[in-house]
Coordinates of C-alpha atoms in Angstrom, one line a residue:
M1459 CA -32.9 -18.5 34.1
A1460 CA -35.7 -20.7 35.7
D1461 CA -38.2 -17.8 35.1
M1462 CA -37.4 -17.7 31.3
D1463 CA -37.9 -21.6 31.1
M1464 CA -41.2 -21.3 32.9
L1465 CA -42.3 -18.5 30.7
A1466 CA -41.3 -20.5 27.6
A1467 CA -43.2 -23.5 28.9
M1468 CA -46.4 -21.3 29.3
G1469 CA -46.0 -20.2 25.7
I1470 CA -44.8 -16.7 26.6
T1471 CA -41.7 -15.7 24.9
G1472 CA -41.5 -12.1 25.2
F1473 CA -43.4 -8.8 26.0
G1474 CA -44.5 -6.2 23.6
K1475 CA -44.5 -6.0 19.9
A1476 CA -41.8 -8.0 18.3
S1477 CA -39.4 -6.2 15.9
A1478 CA -39.7 -7.2 12.2
K1479 CA -36.5 -9.1 11.1
K1480 CA -35.1 -8.6 7.9
Q1481 CA -35.1 -11.8 5.8
L1482 CA -32.3 -12.2 3.2
D1483 CA -33.3 -13.3 -0.2
P1484 CA -32.4 -16.9 -0.6
A1485 CA -31.6 -16.4 -4.4
R1486 CA -29.4 -13.3 -3.8
F1487 CA -26.3 -15.2 -4.9
D1488 CA -27.6 -16.3 -8.3
K1489 CA -26.8 -12.9 -9.7
S1490 CA -23.0 -13.9 -9.4
K1491 CA -23.2 -17.4 -10.4
R1492 CA -21.0 -18.3 -13.1
T1493 CA -22.8 -19.2 -16.3
A1494 CA -22.0 -22.2 -18.4
S1495 CA -20.5 -20.1 -21.2
R1496 CA -18.0 -18.5 -18.8
A1497 CA -17.2 -21.5 -16.9
K1498 CA -16.1 -24.1 -19.4
E1499 CA -14.7 -26.1 -16.5
A1500 CA -12.3 -29.0 -17.9
A1501 CA -12.5 -31.5 -14.9
I1502 CA -9.9 -34.2 -15.5
S1503 CA -11.0 -36.5 -12.6
G1504 CA -14.7 -36.4 -12.0
P1505 CA -17.6 -34.4 -13.5
P1506 CA -17.8 -30.8 -13.3
N1507 CA -19.7 -29.1 -10.6
S1508 CA -22.7 -28.1 -12.5
S1509 CA -25.4 -28.1 -9.8
A1510 CA -26.0 -24.7 -8.3
P1511 CA -26.0 -24.9 -4.4
T1512 CA -29.2 -23.8 -2.7
V1513 CA -29.1 -21.2 0.1
E1514 CA -31.4 -21.4 3.0
D1515 CA -32.5 -18.4 5.0
A1516 CA -29.9 -19.1 7.7
E1517 CA -26.7 -19.6 5.8
P1518 CA -24.2 -22.0 7.5
E1519 CA -20.7 -21.0 8.3
Y1520 CA -17.7 -22.6 6.5
N1521 CA -16.4 -25.6 8.4
P1522 CA -13.7 -27.7 6.6
S1523 CA -14.4 -30.6 8.6
D1524 CA -17.8 -31.0 7.1
F1525 CA -16.4 -31.7 3.8
E1526 CA -13.6 -34.1 4.7
D1527 CA -15.8 -37.1 4.0
D1528 CA -17.3 -35.8 0.8
D1529 CA -14.3 -37.2 -1.3
E1530 CA -15.1 -40.8 -0.8
G1531 CA -18.8 -40.7 -2.1
G1532 CA -18.6 -37.8 -4.6
D1533 CA -16.6 -35.5 -6.6
E1534 CA -13.6 -34.3 -4.5
L1535 CA -13.7 -30.9 -6.4
D1536 CA -17.0 -29.8 -5.1
D1537 CA -15.3 -28.1 -2.3
L1538 CA -13.5 -25.6 -4.6
P1539 CA -14.9 -22.2 -4.1
I1540 CA -15.3 -21.4 -7.7
S1541 CA -19.2 -21.6 -8.4
H1542 CA -19.8 -17.9 -8.1
E1543 CA -17.8 -14.9 -9.2
I1544 CA -17.9 -11.1 -8.9
V1545 CA -15.5 -8.8 -10.8
L1546 CA -13.9 -5.6 -9.4
K1547 CA -13.0 -3.3 -12.4
D1548 CA -11.1 -0.2 -11.9
H1549 CA -7.5 -0.7 -13.0
T1550 CA -6.8 0.2 -16.7
K1551 CA -3.9 -2.3 -17.2
V1552 CA -2.5 -5.6 -16.2
V1553 CA -2.8 -6.3 -12.3
S1554 CA 0.8 -7.1 -11.5
A1555 CA 0.4 -7.1 -7.5
L1556 CA -2.3 -8.5 -5.4
T1557 CA -3.0 -9.6 -1.8
L1558 CA -5.5 -9.7 0.9
D1559 CA -4.9 -8.7 4.7
P1560 CA -5.0 -11.4 7.1
S1561 CA -8.7 -11.0 8.1
G1562 CA -9.7 -11.2 4.4
A1563 CA -11.7 -7.9 4.7
R1564 CA -9.6 -5.7 2.4
I1565 CA -7.9 -6.3 -1.1
L1566 CA -4.6 -4.4 -2.0
S1567 CA -3.7 -4.3 -5.7
G1568 CA -1.1 -2.7 -7.8
S1569 CA -1.0 -2.3 -11.6
H1570 CA 0.9 -1.4 -14.6
D1571 CA -1.2 1.9 -14.5
Y1572 CA 1.2 3.0 -11.6
D1573 CA -1.7 3.0 -9.2
C1574 CA -2.4 1.1 -5.8
K1575 CA -5.9 0.6 -4.8
L1576 CA -7.5 -0.5 -1.5
W1577 CA -10.9 -2.4 -1.8
D1578 CA -13.1 -3.1 1.4
F1579 CA -15.7 -5.8 1.1
G1580 CA -17.7 -4.3 4.1
G1581 CA -17.7 -0.8 2.7
M1582 CA -18.4 -1.6 -1.0
D1583 CA -21.9 -1.6 -2.6
S1584 CA -22.9 -3.3 -5.9
R1585 CA -20.7 -0.9 -7.9
C1586 CA -17.6 -2.5 -6.5
K1587 CA -15.3 0.6 -6.5
P1588 CA -12.1 1.0 -4.3
F1589 CA -12.2 3.5 -1.3
L1590 CA -8.6 4.7 -2.1
T1591 CA -6.5 5.2 -5.0
W1592 CA -2.9 6.6 -5.1
E1593 CA 0.4 6.6 -7.1
P1594 CA 3.0 5.2 -4.8
A1595 CA 6.0 5.9 -7.1
G1596 CA 5.0 8.2 -10.0
S1597 CA 5.3 6.6 -13.4
Y1598 CA 6.7 3.2 -12.2
Y1599 CA 5.1 -0.2 -12.5
I1600 CA 4.0 -1.9 -9.1
H1601 CA 5.7 -5.2 -8.8
D1602 CA 4.6 -6.6 -5.4
V1603 CA 2.4 -5.7 -2.4
K1604 CA 2.5 -7.7 1.0
Y1605 CA 0.4 -7.1 4.1
S1606 CA 2.3 -7.6 7.5
M1607 CA 1.2 -10.6 9.7
D1608 CA -0.8 -8.5 12.0
G1609 CA -2.5 -6.7 9.0
Q1610 CA -1.8 -3.2 10.4
K1611 CA 0.7 -2.2 7.6
F1612 CA 1.7 -3.3 4.2
L1613 CA 4.7 -2.9 1.8
V1614 CA 4.6 -1.6 -1.7
V1615 CA 7.4 -2.4 -4.1
S1616 CA 7.6 -0.7 -7.5
G1617 CA 10.2 -0.3 -10.2
T1618 CA 12.2 2.2 -8.2
T1619 CA 15.1 1.3 -5.5
Q1620 CA 12.9 2.3 -2.4
A1621 CA 10.4 0.2 -0.8
R1622 CA 7.5 2.1 0.8
L1623 CA 5.7 1.4 4.2
Y1624 CA 2.0 2.2 4.6
D1625 CA -0.5 1.7 7.5
R1626 CA -3.7 0.0 7.1
D1627 CA -5.6 3.1 5.7
G1628 CA -2.9 3.8 3.0
E1629 CA -1.1 6.4 5.0
E1630 CA 2.5 6.4 4.0
Q1631 CA 4.8 5.7 7.1
A1632 CA 8.3 5.4 5.6
T1633 CA 10.4 5.4 2.4
F1634 CA 13.4 3.2 2.9
V1635 CA 16.8 4.7 1.6
K1636 CA 18.3 4.0 -1.6
G1637 CA 22.1 3.1 -2.0
D1638 CA 25.0 4.7 -3.6
P1639 CA 25.2 3.6 -7.2
Y1640 CA 28.9 4.5 -7.5
I1641 CA 30.0 1.9 -4.8
R1642 CA 31.0 -1.3 -6.4
D1643 CA 30.6 -3.6 -3.4
M1644 CA 26.9 -4.0 -2.6
K1645 CA 27.6 -4.8 1.2
H1646 CA 28.8 -1.3 1.6
T1647 CA 25.7 0.5 0.3
S1648 CA 22.8 1.5 2.7
G1649 CA 20.1 0.3 0.3
H1650 CA 19.3 -0.9 -3.1
V1651 CA 20.8 0.6 -6.2
G1652 CA 18.6 -1.5 -8.8
E1653 CA 14.8 -1.6 -9.3
L1654 CA 12.9 -3.8 -6.7
S1655 CA 11.2 -7.0 -7.9
S1656 CA 9.7 -8.7 -4.8
C1657 CA 9.4 -8.6 -0.9
A1658 CA 8.3 -10.7 2.0
W1659 CA 7.6 -10.3 5.7
N1660 CA 9.2 -12.4 8.4
P1661 CA 6.4 -14.8 9.7
K1662 CA 8.0 -14.7 13.3
E1663 CA 9.3 -11.1 13.7
S1664 CA 6.8 -8.6 12.8
N1665 CA 9.3 -5.7 12.4
L1666 CA 11.4 -7.5 9.7
F1667 CA 11.0 -7.9 6.0
I1668 CA 13.3 -8.6 3.0
T1669 CA 13.3 -7.1 -0.5
A1670 CA 14.8 -8.3 -3.8
S1671 CA 16.4 -6.3 -6.4
A1672 CA 17.9 -6.3 -9.7
D1673 CA 21.3 -5.2 -8.0
S1674 CA 22.0 -9.1 -7.2
T1675 CA 21.2 -8.4 -3.5
I1676 CA 18.4 -9.5 -1.1
R1677 CA 18.3 -7.1 1.9
I1678 CA 16.8 -7.5 5.3
W1679 CA 15.0 -4.4 6.7
D1680 CA 13.8 -3.3 10.2
V1681 CA 10.6 -1.1 9.9
E1682 CA 11.9 1.1 12.7
N1683 CA 15.3 2.0 10.7
K1684 CA 14.6 3.4 7.2
R1685 CA 18.2 4.9 6.9
K1686 CA 19.9 1.5 6.5
Q1687 CA 19.3 -2.2 6.0
K1688 CA 19.9 -4.7 8.8
S1689 CA 21.7 -7.4 6.6
V1690 CA 22.6 -7.8 3.0
I1691 CA 22.6 -11.1 1.0
V1692 CA 24.9 -10.7 -2.1
V1693 CA 24.0 -13.2 -4.7
K1694 CA 27.1 -14.3 -7.0
S1695 CA 26.2 -15.7 -10.4
K1696 CA 28.3 -18.3 -12.1
E1697 CA 27.7 -16.2 -15.3
R1698 CA 30.2 -13.7 -16.4
G1699 CA 30.0 -10.5 -14.3
A1700 CA 29.1 -12.3 -11.1
R1701 CA 25.9 -10.4 -10.9
T1702 CA 22.3 -11.5 -11.7
K1703 CA 18.7 -10.0 -11.1
I1704 CA 16.9 -11.4 -8.1
T1705 CA 13.3 -12.1 -9.4
G1706 CA 11.8 -13.4 -6.3
C1707 CA 12.1 -14.1 -2.4
A1708 CA 10.2 -15.7 0.3
Y1709 CA 10.5 -16.7 4.0
S1710 CA 9.9 -20.2 5.2
P1711 CA 6.9 -20.7 7.6
D1712 CA 9.1 -21.0 10.5
G1713 CA 11.3 -17.8 9.6
K1714 CA 14.6 -19.9 9.5
L1715 CA 15.1 -20.0 5.6
I1716 CA 15.2 -17.3 2.9
S1717 CA 14.7 -18.4 -0.7
G1718 CA 15.6 -16.4 -3.8
T1719 CA 15.2 -16.9 -7.5
C1720 CA 17.6 -15.5 -10.1
L1721 CA 17.4 -14.4 -13.6
D1722 CA 20.3 -16.9 -14.5
G1723 CA 17.8 -19.8 -13.5
A1724 CA 19.4 -20.6 -10.1
L1725 CA 17.4 -21.3 -6.8
H1726 CA 19.2 -20.5 -3.6
M1727 CA 18.4 -21.2 0.1
W1728 CA 20.0 -19.3 3.1
Q1729 CA 19.5 -19.8 6.8
T1730 CA 18.7 -16.8 8.7
N1731 CA 21.2 -17.5 11.5
S1732 CA 24.3 -17.6 9.0
N1733 CA 26.5 -15.0 7.7
F1734 CA 25.0 -15.0 4.3
V1735 CA 28.5 -15.3 2.6
R1736 CA 27.2 -18.3 0.5
P1737 CA 23.9 -20.1 0.2
N1738 CA 23.3 -23.2 2.1
Q1739 CA 21.5 -24.9 -0.7
T1740 CA 21.5 -24.1 -4.4
V1741 CA 20.1 -25.6 -7.6
E1742 CA 21.6 -24.2 -10.7
G1743 CA 19.3 -24.2 -13.7
A1744 CA 16.2 -24.7 -11.7
H1745 CA 14.5 -22.8 -14.6
A1746 CA 15.6 -21.9 -18.0
K1747 CA 18.4 -19.2 -18.1
G1748 CA 17.1 -15.7 -19.1
T1749 CA 13.8 -16.3 -17.9
E1750 CA 12.2 -14.5 -14.9
T1751 CA 10.9 -16.9 -12.2
G1752 CA 7.6 -15.3 -11.2
S1753 CA 7.3 -16.6 -7.6
V1754 CA 8.8 -18.9 -5.0
V1755 CA 6.7 -20.1 -2.0
F1756 CA 7.1 -22.5 0.8
G1757 CA 4.5 -25.2 1.7
V1758 CA 3.0 -25.4 5.2
D1759 CA 5.3 -28.3 6.1
G1760 CA 8.5 -26.1 5.5
R1761 CA 10.1 -28.5 3.4
T1762 CA 8.2 -28.2 0.1
V1763 CA 9.1 -25.2 -2.3
L1764 CA 6.9 -24.3 -5.3
T1765 CA 8.4 -22.1 -8.2
R1766 CA 6.6 -20.7 -11.3
G1767 CA 9.2 -19.9 -14.0
G1768 CA 9.1 -17.8 -17.0
D1769 CA 9.8 -20.9 -19.1
N1770 CA 6.2 -22.0 -18.9
T1771 CA 6.8 -24.4 -16.1
V1772 CA 5.6 -25.1 -12.4
K1773 CA 8.1 -27.1 -10.5
L1774 CA 7.8 -28.6 -7.0
W1775 CA 10.9 -29.1 -4.8
D1776 CA 11.8 -30.8 -1.5
L1777 CA 14.5 -29.5 0.5
R1778 CA 15.6 -33.0 1.6
A1779 CA 16.4 -34.0 -2.0
F1780 CA 17.1 -30.5 -3.5
K1781 CA 18.9 -31.5 -6.6
K1782 CA 16.1 -32.7 -8.7
P1783 CA 12.3 -31.5 -8.7
L1784 CA 9.7 -33.9 -7.3
A1785 CA 7.2 -32.8 -10.2
V1786 CA 7.2 -30.6 -13.2
R1787 CA 4.3 -29.2 -15.2
E1788 CA 5.4 -27.6 -18.7
D1789 CA 2.5 -26.7 -20.7
L1790 CA 1.5 -23.4 -18.8
Q1791 CA 1.9 -20.5 -21.1
T1792 CA 3.4 -17.4 -19.5
L1793 CA 3.1 -13.8 -20.9
Y1794 CA 3.9 -11.8 -17.8
P1795 CA 6.9 -12.2 -15.5
N1796 CA 5.0 -11.7 -12.4
T1797 CA 2.8 -14.6 -12.9
N1798 CA 2.8 -16.7 -9.7
A1799 CA 1.8 -20.1 -8.3
I1800 CA 0.4 -20.9 -4.7
F1801 CA -0.6 -23.8 -2.6
S1802 CA -4.2 -24.2 -1.5
P1803 CA -4.9 -23.7 2.3
D1804 CA -5.4 -27.4 2.8
G1805 CA -2.1 -28.2 0.9
K1806 CA -4.1 -30.5 -1.7
Y1807 CA -3.7 -28.3 -4.8
V1808 CA -1.5 -25.9 -6.6
I1809 CA -3.1 -23.0 -8.4
T1810 CA -1.7 -20.8 -11.0
G1811 CA -2.6 -18.8 -14.1
A1812 CA -2.0 -19.8 -17.8
A1813 CA -2.2 -17.6 -20.7
S1814 CA -3.8 -18.4 -24.1
S1815 CA -1.7 -19.7 -27.0
V1816 CA -3.8 -17.3 -29.4
K1817 CA -3.1 -13.5 -29.2
G1818 CA -6.1 -12.0 -27.6
G1819 CA -7.7 -15.2 -26.4
K1820 CA -8.9 -16.1 -22.8
G1821 CA -6.8 -17.3 -20.2
K1822 CA -7.5 -19.8 -17.5
I1823 CA -6.9 -20.6 -13.8
V1824 CA -5.4 -24.1 -13.5
F1825 CA -5.8 -26.4 -10.4
L1826 CA -3.0 -29.0 -10.1
K1827 CA -2.7 -31.9 -7.8
K1828 CA 0.1 -31.1 -5.4
D1829 CA 2.1 -34.4 -5.5
S1830 CA 2.1 -35.0 -9.3
L1831 CA 1.1 -31.5 -10.7
D1832 CA -1.6 -33.2 -12.8
V1833 CA -4.5 -30.9 -13.9
V1834 CA -7.5 -31.6 -12.2
K1835 CA -9.7 -28.7 -13.2
S1836 CA -9.3 -25.3 -15.2
I1837 CA -11.6 -22.5 -15.2
E1838 CA -11.8 -20.0 -18.0
T1839 CA -11.3 -16.1 -17.4
D1840 CA -11.9 -13.2 -19.6
A1841 CA -8.0 -12.5 -19.8
T1842 CA -4.8 -13.7 -18.7
P1843 CA -4.6 -14.4 -15.0
V1844 CA -1.5 -12.9 -13.6
K1845 CA -1.7 -13.0 -9.7
V1846 CA -3.7 -15.5 -7.8
F1847 CA -4.4 -15.6 -3.9
W1848 CA -6.4 -18.1 -2.1
H1849 CA -7.4 -16.8 1.3
S1850 CA -7.6 -19.6 4.0
K1851 CA -9.9 -17.6 6.4
I1852 CA -12.7 -16.7 4.0
N1853 CA -12.0 -19.5 1.6
Q1854 CA -12.2 -17.4 -1.5
I1855 CA -9.9 -17.1 -4.6
V1856 CA -8.9 -13.8 -5.9
A1857 CA -7.2 -13.3 -9.3
G1858 CA -5.7 -10.2 -11.0
L1859 CA -6.1 -10.4 -14.8
S1860 CA -4.2 -8.8 -17.7
N1861 CA -7.2 -6.5 -18.6
G1862 CA -7.2 -4.7 -15.3
Q1863 CA -10.1 -6.5 -13.5
I1864 CA -10.0 -8.5 -10.4
S1865 CA -12.1 -11.7 -10.2
V1866 CA -13.3 -13.0 -6.9
F1867 CA -14.5 -16.6 -6.8
Y1868 CA -16.4 -18.0 -4.0
S1869 CA -19.1 -20.5 -2.8
P1870 CA -22.1 -19.6 -1.0
L1871 CA -21.8 -22.7 1.0
T1872 CA -18.2 -23.0 1.8
S1873 CA -17.1 -19.3 1.8
S1874 CA -17.6 -16.8 4.6
N1875 CA -17.8 -13.0 4.4
G1876 CA -15.8 -11.4 1.6
A1877 CA -17.6 -11.3 -1.6
K1878 CA -20.8 -12.7 0.2
L1879 CA -21.2 -9.3 2.0
L1880 CA -21.7 -7.6 -1.3
M1881 CA -24.5 -9.9 -2.0
N1882 CA -26.2 -9.3 1.2
K1883 CA -26.6 -5.6 0.3
G1884 CA -29.3 -4.3 -1.9
P1885 CA -28.7 -1.9 -5.0
P1886 CA -27.9 1.8 -4.2
R1887 CA -31.2 3.7 -3.4
K1888 CA -32.4 5.9 -6.3
V1889 CA -32.9 9.5 -5.6
T1890 CA -36.4 10.6 -5.2
V1891 CA -38.3 14.0 -5.4
E1892 CA -38.2 14.2 -1.6
D1893 CA -34.3 13.9 -1.5
M1894 CA -34.2 16.7 -4.1
S1895 CA -36.5 18.9 -2.1
D1896 CA -34.4 18.5 1.0
A1897 CA -31.3 19.1 -0.8
L1898 CA -32.9 22.6 -2.2
A1899 CA -34.4 23.5 1.2
A1900 CA -32.7 26.3 3.3
P1901 CA -29.9 24.7 5.3
T1902 CA -30.0 24.5 9.2
I1903 CA -27.8 27.0 10.7
V1904 CA -25.9 25.3 13.6
T1905 CA -23.4 27.2 15.9
P1906 CA -20.1 25.6 16.1
G1907 CA -19.3 24.2 19.4
A1908 CA -22.8 25.0 20.9
T1909 CA -23.4 23.2 24.2
E1910 CA -27.2 23.5 24.3
I1911 CA -27.7 21.4 21.0
S1912 CA -28.0 18.0 21.9
D1913 CA -29.1 16.4 18.6
G1914 CA -27.2 13.2 18.0
M1915 CA -26.6 14.1 14.3
V1916 CA -25.0 17.5 15.1
K1917 CA -22.8 15.8 17.8
S1918 CA -21.6 13.1 15.2
M1919 CA -20.7 15.8 12.8
K1920 CA -19.0 17.8 15.3
R1921 CA -16.8 14.8 16.2
K1922 CA -16.2 14.2 12.6
R1923 CA -14.9 17.9 12.2
D1924 CA -12.8 17.6 15.2
R1925 CA -11.2 14.5 13.7
D1926 CA -10.7 16.2 10.3
R1927 CA -9.1 19.2 12.1
M1928 CA -6.4 16.7 13.5
D1929 CA -5.8 15.3 10.1
P1930 CA -3.2 17.4 8.4
R1931 CA -4.2 16.3 4.9
K1932 CA -7.9 17.2 5.3
A1933 CA -7.2 20.3 7.3
R1934 CA -4.8 21.5 4.8
R1935 CA -2.3 22.6 7.5
P1936 CA 0.8 24.2 6.1
E1937 CA 4.0 22.1 6.8
L1938 CA 5.9 23.3 9.8
P1939 CA 9.3 24.7 9.6
V1940 CA 12.2 22.4 9.4
T1941 CA 14.7 22.8 12.2
G1942 CA 18.0 21.0 12.2
P1943 CA 19.3 19.3 9.1
G1944 CA 17.0 19.2 6.0
R1945 CA 14.9 16.2 5.2
G1946 CA 12.6 15.0 2.5
G1947 CA 14.1 17.5 0.0
R1948 CA 13.6 20.4 2.2
V1949 CA 16.4 22.6 3.4
G1950 CA 16.7 23.0 7.2
A1951 CA 17.8 25.9 9.1
S1952 CA 19.9 26.2 12.3
A1953 CA 19.7 28.6 15.1
T1954 CA 22.6 30.6 13.7
Q1955 CA 21.0 31.0 10.4
H1956 CA 17.8 32.0 11.8
V1957 CA 19.5 34.9 13.8
V1958 CA 21.5 35.9 10.7
Q1959 CA 18.2 36.1 8.6
N1960 CA 16.6 38.3 11.3
L1961 CA 19.6 40.7 11.3
V1962 CA 19.3 41.1 7.6
R1963 CA 15.6 42.2 7.9
D1964 CA 16.9 45.3 10.0
T1965 CA 17.4 48.0 7.3
T1966 CA 18.0 51.0 9.5
R1967 CA 21.8 51.1 8.7
D1968 CA 20.7 51.9 5.0
E1969 CA 18.6 54.9 6.0
D1970 CA 19.8 58.6 5.5
P1971 CA 20.1 60.1 9.0
R1972 CA 19.5 63.7 7.8
E1973 CA 16.3 62.6 6.2
A1974 CA 15.3 60.9 9.4
L1975 CA 15.8 63.9 11.5
L1976 CA 14.0 66.4 9.0
R1977 CA 10.8 64.2 9.5
Y1978 CA 10.5 65.6 13.0
A1979 CA 11.3 69.3 12.1
Q1980 CA 7.7 70.3 11.7
K1981 CA 6.6 68.6 14.8
A1982 CA 9.3 70.2 16.7
E1983 CA 8.0 73.8 15.7
E1984 CA 4.4 73.0 16.5
D1985 CA 5.2 71.2 20.0
P1986 CA 8.6 72.4 21.1
Q1987 CA 8.4 70.3 24.2
W1988 CA 12.2 69.4 24.0
T1989 CA 13.6 72.2 22.1
A1990 CA 11.8 75.2 23.8
A1991 CA 14.7 75.9 26.0
W1992 CA 17.1 76.1 23.1
G1993 CA 15.0 78.9 21.5
T1994 CA 15.0 81.2 24.8
N1995 CA 18.7 80.8 25.5
P1996 CA 20.9 84.0 25.1
K1997 CA 23.5 84.3 22.5
V1998 CA 26.8 83.4 23.9
F1999 CA 28.9 84.3 20.9
A2000 CA 28.6 87.4 18.9
E2001 CA 28.0 87.2 15.3
V2002 CA 31.3 87.3 13.1
E2003 CA 31.4 90.0 10.6
Q2004 CA 32.4 88.6 7.3
E2005 CA 35.7 90.2 6.1
E2006 CA 35.7 91.3 2.7
D2007 CA 38.4 90.2 0.2
E2008 CA 41.3 92.6 -0.4
E2009 CA 40.3 92.7 -4.1
E2010 CA 36.8 94.0 -3.3
K2011 CA 38.2 96.8 -1.1
W2012 CA 40.7 98.0 -3.6
S2013 CA 37.9 98.0 -6.3
R2014 CA 35.8 100.3 -4.2
K2015 CA 38.5 102.8 -3.7

């Protein structure tokens, strides 16, 4: 270390030719800056954030403490990451489900076009296309998607009665069982019998999650047991029939409370260590009866609850005084029942989407003060925002719109990674004449598994081929025969059935023995190895003369 200091003092910082470092374009974020015509920000407290932030060559990392004191001297809304925007367009219908993984590297979206899509910020280029698209449940809408706390798996809830579990790369891990629709008591069924509406992971136990359904139940599941739920919460409505649709569910941050919103307007709370016979806290008529409450979410303090109703309202509740809401906002137009509302990561604001009162008009994302639910800012969007998500780690806001696009809002100064990774990449390289000539040239013949080839490219391709062979889907490996009881719609075969099937294949008992022996007659004459002794034996019995009939004798005479 002392030698390095001495060399630095002498003006020697290194030896040899220094490698050229790539300098990022300082104006690379200007392409995604929101223009004045699209922004139209209505700031209630303070002027709008119209000044464009400048970016130096070395961009600073996001540090919330750097902006704590800015509220005293200037606009307190300058720290909202909404100055720039990129659009991810691949869905064809309304984006009804949206979430990000805990690291903020991937977006998972679901839509009314029956598709789920996975987007990776680090792997996307300027075209902004997903790397995986699939249909989880055929022609059923996607209602909710949630990442687990470790980000290694996620849940997909659609209009069916079965929740599906996937790993991080979109490979299906489990499909949880559906219940018996002919059983009246919902506690005695192994799964849901009505369409699912929402799901939530336990924040403390990574193997537990809950699902809400139209069969008036919230069920607690273990990821290791897909054949039956762990516990059942049966919600009894005061309406006639004693059943109601559960439209939303959530865990408290400490995992000790489960919340559920119902179609009859009620809001219920259960303690996880109770027997779930009746809710511990209930508010009847929390929202208008017959409207679907789009979301229920807990604050970071564990006492504050936020609900977004289908009656065009957002309400803030306190568990210590649960009978009446702390604040109500009533002028938020709702067109889709999945419209949600969330808290900002610092707990200062509430964010939700509002539709236009005119058909075909533009929607807006509304920022409300947490304590009073007063509007502090609203930004205009191309269509009605249905799902919004503010990621605390990368400090970016993602919104799913009714026209199928996903808008990602960020700030070059206060946000990190995420959409900024796309701006650091250049446009796709155009195909040149040299590329075409290389493609038309004679391919290089490589012997598979040759040990004398040490080219790095060949080795990497070989490793890729080996991985593809291990992948059943890429290798197109046929499905192995099912042993034991059937599963997945395929009928299994027991050991006894296997033996019987082999016995049936033996057709020797249906063969004519005379024809089988005559096949060897000609061979026996040509090569009498076994029948030669029979041909040389003396005659033991004399030939018997045939006696003539009496009638023939008399006719001769």
